[in-house]
PDB file of C-alpha atoms in Angstrom:
ATOM      1  CA  MET A   1       0.000   0.000   0.000  1.00 91.00           C
ATOM      2  CA  THR A   2       1.324   3.421  -0.947  1.00 95.00           C
ATOM      3  CA  ARG A   3       1.067   6.569   1.167  1.00 95.00           C
ATOM      4  CA  ASP A   4      -1.657   7.867  -1.174  1.00 94.00           C
ATOM      5  CA  ASP A   5      -3.586   4.582  -0.865  1.00 93.00           C
ATOM      6  CA  ALA A   6      -3.390   4.791   2.927  1.00 95.00           C
ATOM      7  CA  LEU A   7      -4.650   8.389   2.940  1.00 95.00           C
ATOM      8  CA  LYS A   8      -7.451   7.426   0.548  1.00 92.00           C
ATOM      9  CA  GLN A   9      -8.405   4.575   2.885  1.00 94.00           C
ATOM     10  CA  PHE A  10      -8.520   6.987   5.838  1.00 95.00           C
ATOM     11  CA  SER A  11     -10.671   9.413   3.847  1.00 93.00           C
ATOM     12  CA  HIS A  12     -13.011   6.606   2.781  1.00 91.00           C
ATOM     13  CA  ILE A  13     -13.468   5.349   6.343  1.00 95.00           C
ATOM     14  CA  ALA A  14     -14.025   8.924   7.548  1.00 94.00           C
ATOM     15  CA  ARG A  15     -16.919   9.278   5.107  1.00 92.00           C
ATOM     16  CA  GLU A  16     -18.374   5.895   5.979  1.00 90.00           C
ATOM     17  CA  ARG A  17     -18.450   6.864   9.636  1.00 93.00           C
ATOM     18  CA  ALA A  18     -19.761  10.369   8.938  1.00 90.00           C
ATOM     19  CA  PHE A  19     -22.644   8.874   6.937  1.00 89.00           C
ATOM     20  CA  GLY A  20     -23.550   6.637   9.883  1.00 85.00           C
ATOM     21  CA  ARG A  21     -22.080   3.374   8.610  1.00 86.00           C
ATOM     22  CA  HIS A  22     -20.573   1.120  11.285  1.00 92.00           C
ATOM     23  CA  VAL A  23     -16.821   0.665  11.038  1.00 94.00           C
ATOM     24  CA  GLY A  24     -15.327  -1.749  13.547  1.00 95.00           C
ATOM     25  CA  SER A  25     -12.398  -0.874  15.774  1.00 95.00           C
ATOM     26  CA  ASP A  26     -10.357  -3.620  14.151  1.00 95.00           C
ATOM     27  CA  ARG A  27     -10.702  -1.891  10.784  1.00 95.00           C
ATOM     28  CA  LEU A  28      -9.695   1.489  12.254  1.00 96.00           C
ATOM     29  CA  ILE A  29      -6.617  -0.031  13.843  1.00 96.00           C
ATOM     30  CA  GLN A  30      -5.713  -1.869  10.617  1.00 96.00           C
ATOM     31  CA  ALA A  31      -6.034   1.377   8.658  1.00 97.00           C
ATOM     32  CA  GLY A  32      -3.664   2.969  11.162  1.00 96.00           C
ATOM     33  CA  LEU A  33      -1.188   0.134  10.766  1.00 96.00           C
ATOM     34  CA  ASP A  34      -1.426   0.283   6.963  1.00 96.00           C
ATOM     35  CA  ALA A  35      -0.801   4.029   7.037  1.00 97.00           C
ATOM     36  CA  LEU A  36       2.135   3.714   9.417  1.00 95.00           C
ATOM     37  CA  ILE A  37       3.768   1.064   7.225  1.00 95.00           C
ATOM     38  CA  ALA A  38       3.101   3.224   4.131  1.00 96.00           C
ATOM     39  CA  GLY A  39       5.049   6.102   5.668  1.00 96.00           C
ATOM     40  CA  VAL A  40       2.194   8.384   6.716  1.00 96.00           C
ATOM     41  CA  GLU A  41       3.274  10.655   9.546  1.00 95.00           C
ATOM     42  CA  SER A  42       0.962  11.862  12.285  1.00 95.00           C
ATOM     43  CA  PRO A  43       1.592  12.309  16.033  1.00 95.00           C
ATOM     44  CA  SER A  44      -1.209   9.901  17.026  1.00 96.00           C
ATOM     45  CA  LEU A  45      -0.889   7.366  14.215  1.00 96.00           C
ATOM     46  CA  ALA A  46       1.480   5.013  16.054  1.00 95.00           C
ATOM     47  CA  LEU A  47      -0.867   5.033  19.056  1.00 96.00           C
ATOM     48  CA  LEU A  48      -3.787   3.986  16.852  1.00 96.00           C
ATOM     49  CA  ALA A  49      -1.779   1.349  14.979  1.00 95.00           C
ATOM     50  CA  GLY A  50      -0.434  -0.142  18.204  1.00 94.00           C
ATOM     51  CA  LEU A  51      -3.712  -0.590  20.059  1.00 94.00           C
ATOM     52  CA  LEU A  52      -4.168  -3.990  21.648  1.00 93.00           C
ATOM     53  CA  ARG A  53      -7.430  -5.914  21.596  1.00 90.00           C
ATOM     54  CA  SER A  54      -8.199  -4.775  25.138  1.00 92.00           C
ATOM     55  CA  GLU A  55      -7.702  -1.146  24.007  1.00 93.00           C
ATOM     56  CA  GLU A  56     -10.089  -1.311  21.015  1.00 93.00           C
ATOM     57  CA  PRO A  57     -12.623   1.056  22.638  1.00 93.00           C
ATOM     58  CA  GLU A  58     -10.015   3.826  22.237  1.00 95.00           C
ATOM     59  CA  ALA A  59      -9.753   3.292  18.469  1.00 96.00           C
ATOM     60  CA  SER A  60     -12.608   5.577  17.443  1.00 95.00           C
ATOM     61  CA  ALA A  61     -11.309   8.650  19.297  1.00 96.00           C
ATOM     62  CA  LEU A  62      -7.741   8.006  18.149  1.00 96.00           C
ATOM     63  CA  PHE A  63      -8.877   7.537  14.555  1.00 96.00           C
ATOM     64  CA  ASP A  64     -10.671  10.897  14.675  1.00 96.00           C
ATOM     65  CA  GLN A  65      -7.551  12.485  16.172  1.00 96.00           C
ATOM     66  CA  VAL A  66      -5.413  11.117  13.334  1.00 96.00           C
ATOM     67  CA  LEU A  67      -7.965  12.357  10.773  1.00 96.00           C
ATOM     68  CA  GLU A  68      -7.739  15.824  12.288  1.00 95.00           C
ATOM     69  CA  GLU A  69      -3.933  15.746  12.318  1.00 96.00           C
ATOM     70  CA  LEU A  70      -3.911  14.728   8.641  1.00 95.00           C
ATOM     71  CA  GLY A  71      -6.551  17.286   7.663  1.00 93.00           C
ATOM     72  CA  LEU A  72      -8.929  14.521   6.554  1.00 93.00           C
ATOM     73  CA  LEU A  73     -11.775  15.063   9.010  1.00 88.00           C
ATOM     74  CA  PHE A  74     -15.068  14.984   7.114  1.00 88.00           C
ATOM     75  CA  HIS A  75     -18.228  16.680   8.313  1.00 88.00           C
ATOM     76  CA  PRO A  76     -21.398  15.803   6.422  1.00 86.00           C
ATOM     77  CA  PRO A  77     -23.921  18.550   5.628  1.00 86.00           C
ATOM     78  CA  ALA A  78     -25.928  19.795   8.595  1.00 86.00           C
ATOM     79  CA  ASP A  79     -29.392  18.653   7.509  1.00 90.00           C
ATOM     80  CA  ARG A  80     -30.454  15.044   6.957  1.00 89.00           C
ATOM     81  CA  GLN A  81     -31.646  15.517   3.369  1.00 91.00           C
ATOM     82  CA  SER A  82     -28.368  17.135   2.249  1.00 92.00           C
ATOM     83  CA  THR A  83     -26.450  14.383   4.029  1.00 92.00           C
ATOM     84  CA  LYS A  84     -28.402  11.711   2.127  1.00 93.00           C
ATOM     85  CA  TRP A  85     -27.694  13.469  -1.196  1.00 94.00           C
ATOM     86  CA  ALA A  86     -23.995  13.731  -0.326  1.00 92.00           C
ATOM     87  CA  MET A  87     -23.984  10.027   0.504  1.00 93.00           C
ATOM     88  CA  ALA A  88     -25.744   9.222  -2.791  1.00 95.00           C
ATOM     89  CA  TYR A  89     -23.055  11.054  -4.775  1.00 95.00           C
ATOM     90  CA  TRP A  90     -20.296   9.431  -2.726  1.00 93.00           C
ATOM     91  CA  VAL A  91     -21.678   5.902  -3.240  1.00 95.00           C
ATOM     92  CA  ALA A  92     -22.392   6.545  -6.939  1.00 96.00           C
ATOM     93  CA  GLY A  93     -18.827   7.797  -7.363  1.00 94.00           C
ATOM     94  CA  GLN A  94     -17.532   4.518  -5.971  1.00 93.00           C
ATOM     95  CA  ILE A  95     -19.811   2.524  -8.286  1.00 96.00           C
ATOM     96  CA  ALA A  96     -18.652   4.653 -11.224  1.00 96.00           C
ATOM     97  CA  ASP A  97     -14.953   4.107 -10.505  1.00 93.00           C
ATOM     98  CA  GLU A  98     -15.711   0.440  -9.733  1.00 92.00           C
ATOM     99  CA  SER A  99     -14.194   0.585  -6.249  1.00 90.00           C
ATOM    100  CA  LEU A 100     -17.609  -0.577  -4.961  1.00 92.00           C
ATOM    101  CA  ASP A 101     -19.520  -3.525  -6.376  1.00 95.00           C
ATOM    102  CA  ALA A 102     -22.415  -2.203  -8.469  1.00 96.00           C
ATOM    103  CA  ALA A 103     -24.982  -4.553  -6.905  1.00 95.00           C
ATOM    104  CA  ALA A 104     -23.973  -3.614  -3.359  1.00 95.00           C
ATOM    105  CA  GLY A 105     -23.765   0.096  -4.163  1.00 95.00           C
ATOM    106  CA  THR A 106     -27.071   0.382  -5.976  1.00 96.00           C
ATOM    107  CA  HIS A 107     -28.733  -1.619  -3.207  1.00 96.00           C
ATOM    108  CA  LEU A 108     -27.323   0.836  -0.656  1.00 94.00           C
ATOM    109  CA  ILE A 109     -28.671   3.775  -2.685  1.00 96.00           C
ATOM    110  CA  TRP A 110     -32.071   2.094  -2.978  1.00 95.00           C
ATOM    111  CA  ALA A 111     -32.437   0.890   0.614  1.00 93.00           C
ATOM    112  CA  GLU A 112     -30.722   3.607   2.629  1.00 90.00           C
ATOM    113  CA  ILE A 113     -30.853   6.745   0.531  1.00 94.00           C
ATOM    114  CA  ALA A 114     -33.618   6.836  -2.090  1.00 95.00           C
ATOM    115  CA  GLU A 115     -36.232   5.611   0.363  1.00 91.00           C
ATOM    116  CA  ASP A 116     -35.315   8.319   2.889  1.00 91.00           C
ATOM    117  CA  LEU A 117     -35.474  10.957   0.132  1.00 93.00           C
ATOM    118  CA  GLY A 118     -38.881   9.797  -1.113  1.00 93.00           C
ATOM    119  CA  TYR A 119     -37.511   8.102  -4.253  1.00 93.00           C
ATOM    120  CA  PRO A 120     -36.500  11.214  -6.194  1.00 95.00           C
ATOM    121  CA  GLU A 121     -36.428  11.062  -9.993  1.00 95.00           C
ATOM    122  CA  GLU A 122     -32.647  11.636 -10.070  1.00 95.00           C
ATOM    123  CA  LEU A 123     -32.054   8.316  -8.263  1.00 96.00           C
ATOM    124  CA  GLU A 124     -34.587   6.300 -10.285  1.00 96.00           C
ATOM    125  CA  PRO A 125     -32.020   4.857 -12.751  1.00 96.00           C
ATOM    126  CA  LEU A 126     -29.853   3.612  -9.879  1.00 96.00           C
ATOM    127  CA  VAL A 127     -32.857   2.196  -7.999  1.00 96.00           C
ATOM    128  CA  HIS A 128     -33.955   0.466 -11.222  1.00 96.00           C
ATOM    129  CA  CYS A 129     -30.479  -1.072 -11.533  1.00 95.00           C
ATOM    130  CA  ALA A 130     -30.654  -2.201  -7.891  1.00 96.00           C
ATOM    131  CA  HIS A 131     -33.974  -3.981  -8.548  1.00 93.00           C
ATOM    132  CA  ASN A 132     -32.586  -5.676 -11.666  1.00 94.00           C
ATOM    133  CA  LEU A 133     -29.348  -6.773 -10.012  1.00 94.00           C
ATOM    134  CA  ASP A 134     -31.151  -7.927  -6.870  1.00 92.00           C
ATOM    135  CA  GLY A 135     -33.744  -9.978  -8.753  1.00 92.00           C
ATOM    136  CA  TRP A 136     -31.610 -11.249 -11.643  1.00 91.00           C
ATOM    137  CA  GLU A 137     -32.129 -14.853 -12.699  1.00 90.00           C
ATOM    138  CA  GLU A 138     -30.211 -16.954 -15.212  1.00 86.00           C
ATOM    139  CA  SER A 139     -33.330 -17.317 -17.337  1.00 89.00           C
ATOM    140  CA  TRP A 140     -33.268 -13.590 -18.169  1.00 89.00           C
ATOM    141  CA  ARG A 141     -32.148 -12.631 -21.666  1.00 89.00           C
ATOM    142  CA  VAL A 142     -29.524 -10.303 -20.256  1.00 92.00           C
ATOM    143  CA  SER A 143     -26.407 -11.314 -18.366  1.00 93.00           C
ATOM    144  CA  PHE A 144     -25.639 -10.217 -14.835  1.00 93.00           C
ATOM    145  CA  GLU A 145     -22.467  -8.619 -16.207  1.00 94.00           C
ATOM    146  CA  GLU A 146     -24.524  -6.480 -18.610  1.00 95.00           C
ATOM    147  CA  LEU A 147     -26.772  -5.342 -15.750  1.00 95.00           C
ATOM    148  CA  ASN A 148     -23.641  -4.552 -13.783  1.00 94.00           C
ATOM    149  CA  ARG A 149     -22.294  -2.433 -16.667  1.00 96.00           C
ATOM    150  CA  GLU A 150     -25.633  -0.609 -16.868  1.00 96.00           C
ATOM    151  CA  ALA A 151     -25.402   0.202 -13.156  1.00 96.00           C
ATOM    152  CA  VAL A 152     -21.869   1.555 -13.549  1.00 96.00           C
ATOM    153  CA  GLU A 153     -23.027   3.693 -16.476  1.00 97.00           C
ATOM    154  CA  ALA A 154     -26.051   4.967 -14.510  1.00 97.00           C
ATOM    155  CA  ALA A 155     -23.735   5.910 -11.638  1.00 97.00           C
ATOM    156  CA  LYS A 156     -21.376   7.729 -14.014  1.00 96.00           C
ATOM    157  CA  GLN A 157     -24.276   9.688 -15.488  1.00 95.00           C
ATOM    158  CA  PHE A 158     -25.617  10.582 -12.047  1.00 96.00           C
ATOM    159  CA  VAL A 159     -22.198  11.829 -10.889  1.00 93.00           C
ATOM    160  CA  SER A 160     -21.556  13.704 -14.143  1.00 90.00           C
ATOM    161  CA  LYS A 161     -24.846  15.606 -13.821  1.00 84.00           C
ATOM    162  CA  ARG A 162     -23.690  16.898 -10.435  1.00 76.00           C
ATOM    163  CA  SER A 163     -20.270  17.800 -11.835  1.00 60.00           C
ATOM    164  CA  ALA A 164     -21.889  19.666 -14.732  1.00 58.00           C
ATOM    165  CA  ALA A 165     -24.220  21.527 -12.348  1.00 57.00           C
ATOM    166  CA  GLN A 166     -21.288  22.498 -10.111  1.00 56.00           C
ATOM    167  CA  ALA A 167     -19.266  23.685 -13.112  1.00 52.00           C
ATOM    168  CA  GLY A 168     -22.180  25.880 -14.191  1.00 51.00           C
ATOM    169  CA  SER A 169     -22.547  27.549 -10.819  1.00 48.00           C
TER     170      SER A 169
END
């Protein structure tokens, strides 16, 4: 793992936690160890990486301290609706760059985001992909791989619409 990979992992975990996803202490400690081995420098990093099993309850606070020291602390938007939209773009970005499995990502958008937002039109293509991937059967005339590609394309289009809107503002 390179230094950039380790920092990206820290940033990813920071967002997961900020969006309310559970991240176990073992994963926080492993991220610290990965970063330390990759040459990331932070005053609290060695403390995080060296936590023993009996010290796991300290991992969350130490992880946040390391994030702050590295300038990677992430604060989601203040209101719930904006947070859900930010999470939708974050998850779609991972589907688009294929760092997140399309079936798992579209299911997350469908079950934890679109529902909370009242199934907005902008998320409909991703929710449609989630339904197709979730219910796919071998008897269908389309392969699972093709449905997967459609989901990646839908995620790319969703993310690009936001990028285009931001560029115009």
